[in-house]
Coordinates of C-alpha atoms in Angstrom, one line a residue:
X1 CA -13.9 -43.0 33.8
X2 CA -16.4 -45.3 34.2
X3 CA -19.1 -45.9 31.8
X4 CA -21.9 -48.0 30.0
X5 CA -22.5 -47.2 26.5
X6 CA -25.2 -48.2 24.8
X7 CA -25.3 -48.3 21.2
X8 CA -27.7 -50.7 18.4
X9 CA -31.0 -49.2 18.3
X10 CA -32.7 -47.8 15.1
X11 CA -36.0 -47.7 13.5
X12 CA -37.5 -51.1 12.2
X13 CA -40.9 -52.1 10.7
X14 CA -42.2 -54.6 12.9
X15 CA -41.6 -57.9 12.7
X16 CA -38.4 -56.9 12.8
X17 CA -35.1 -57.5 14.8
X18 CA -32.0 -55.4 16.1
X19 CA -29.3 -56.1 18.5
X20 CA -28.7 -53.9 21.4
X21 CA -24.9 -53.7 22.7
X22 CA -24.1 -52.0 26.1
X23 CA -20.4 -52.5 26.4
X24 CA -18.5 -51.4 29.2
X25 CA -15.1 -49.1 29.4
X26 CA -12.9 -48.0 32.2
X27 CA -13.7 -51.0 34.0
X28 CA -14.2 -54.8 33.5
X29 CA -18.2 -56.4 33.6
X30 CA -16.9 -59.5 34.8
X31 CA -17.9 -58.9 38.2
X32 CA -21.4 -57.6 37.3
X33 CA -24.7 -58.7 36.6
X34 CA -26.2 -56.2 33.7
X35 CA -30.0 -55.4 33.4
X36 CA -31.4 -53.6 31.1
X37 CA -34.6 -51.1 31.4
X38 CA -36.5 -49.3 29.0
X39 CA -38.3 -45.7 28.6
X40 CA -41.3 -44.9 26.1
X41 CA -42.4 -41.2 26.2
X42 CA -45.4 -41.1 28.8
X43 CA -45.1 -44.6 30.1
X44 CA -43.5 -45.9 33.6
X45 CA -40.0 -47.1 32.4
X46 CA -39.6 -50.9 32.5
X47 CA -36.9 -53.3 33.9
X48 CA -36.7 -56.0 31.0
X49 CA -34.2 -58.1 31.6
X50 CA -31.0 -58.6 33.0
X51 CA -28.1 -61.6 33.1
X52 CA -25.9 -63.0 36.0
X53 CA -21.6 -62.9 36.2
X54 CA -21.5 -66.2 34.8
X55 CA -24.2 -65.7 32.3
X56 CA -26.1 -68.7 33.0
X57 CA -29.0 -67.3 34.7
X58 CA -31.0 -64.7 32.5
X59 CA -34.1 -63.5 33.1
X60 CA -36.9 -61.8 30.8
X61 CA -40.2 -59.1 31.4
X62 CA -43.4 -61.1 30.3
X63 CA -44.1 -58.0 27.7
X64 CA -40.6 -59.2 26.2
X65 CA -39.9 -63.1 27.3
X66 CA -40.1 -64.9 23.8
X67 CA -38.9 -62.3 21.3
X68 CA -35.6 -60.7 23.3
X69 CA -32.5 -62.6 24.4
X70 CA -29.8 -61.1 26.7
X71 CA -26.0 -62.7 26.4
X72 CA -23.1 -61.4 27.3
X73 CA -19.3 -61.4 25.9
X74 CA -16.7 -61.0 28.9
X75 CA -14.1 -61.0 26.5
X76 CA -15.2 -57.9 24.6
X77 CA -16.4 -56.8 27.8
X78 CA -20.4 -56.3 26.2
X79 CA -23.6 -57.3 26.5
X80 CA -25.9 -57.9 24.0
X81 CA -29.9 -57.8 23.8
X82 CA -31.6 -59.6 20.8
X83 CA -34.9 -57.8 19.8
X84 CA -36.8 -60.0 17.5
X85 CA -40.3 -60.1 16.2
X86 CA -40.5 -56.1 17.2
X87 CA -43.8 -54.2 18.0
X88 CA -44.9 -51.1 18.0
X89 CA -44.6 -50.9 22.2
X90 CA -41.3 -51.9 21.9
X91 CA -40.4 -48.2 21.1
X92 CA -38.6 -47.1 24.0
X93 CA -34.9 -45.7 24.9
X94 CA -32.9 -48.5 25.9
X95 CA -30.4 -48.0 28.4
X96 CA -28.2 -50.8 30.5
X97 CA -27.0 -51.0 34.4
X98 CA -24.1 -53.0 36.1
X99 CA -24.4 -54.1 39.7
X100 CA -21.6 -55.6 41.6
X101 CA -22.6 -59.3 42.7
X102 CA -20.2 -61.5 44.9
X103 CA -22.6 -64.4 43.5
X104 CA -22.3 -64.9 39.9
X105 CA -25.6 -67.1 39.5
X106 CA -27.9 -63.8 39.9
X107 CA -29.2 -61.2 38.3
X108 CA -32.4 -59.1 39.1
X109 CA -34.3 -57.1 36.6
X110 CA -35.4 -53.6 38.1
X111 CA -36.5 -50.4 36.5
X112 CA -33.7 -48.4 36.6
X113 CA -33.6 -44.5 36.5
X114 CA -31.8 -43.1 33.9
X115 CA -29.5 -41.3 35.9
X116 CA -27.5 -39.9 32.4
X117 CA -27.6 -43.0 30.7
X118 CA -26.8 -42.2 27.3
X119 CA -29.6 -45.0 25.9
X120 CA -30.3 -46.2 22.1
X121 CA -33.6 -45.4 20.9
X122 CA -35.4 -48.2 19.3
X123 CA -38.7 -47.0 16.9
X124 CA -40.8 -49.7 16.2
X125 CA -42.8 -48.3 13.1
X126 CA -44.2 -49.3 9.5

């Protein structure tokens, strides 16, 4: 079976930082870009970010660019998304998408539907 799990989130203060995994099983990311897109309760959700094959090309939302970095491990077959400096409008499920790309130098952030994503919530709250 084929599947993205994303696991990391919690509830911070803000100010404060957490590190978002979405690691992949039943198959290998190392043909894949990854993006990642978010969902707050009665908001749009929100393509954030996402990183080519060969990890060199990332890309960021302007509400996050600055405070969130996306990397990726092929070897434990995960990627990762740094939250620092966290705010209040951060609070969202996080969830993460794999596309197929023949060229490893792109990635494209869209918002994603959730399509049964299992997600990590993320509160952002003092």
């Amino acid at each position: 079976q084929l599947r993205l799990v994303e696991s990391g989130g919690g509830l911070v203060q803000p100010g404060g930082s957490l590190r978002l995994s979405c690691a992949a099983s039943g198959f290998t990311l190392d043909y894949y870009a990854v993006d990642w897109t978010r969902q707050a309760p009665g908001k749009e959700r929100e393509g954030i970010s996402c990183v080519s094959r060969s990890g060199k090309t990332t890309k960021y939302a302007d509400s996050v660019k600055g405070r969130f970095t996306i990397s990726r491990d092929d070897a434990k077959n995960t990627v990762y998304l740094q939250l620092n400096n966290l705010k209040p409008e951060d609070t969202a499920v996080y969830y993460c998408t794999a596309d197929w790309s023949r060229d490893p130098s792109i990635c494209t952030i869209r918002a994603r539907d959730r399509d049964g994503a299992q997600g990590t919530q993320v509160t952002v709250s003092s």
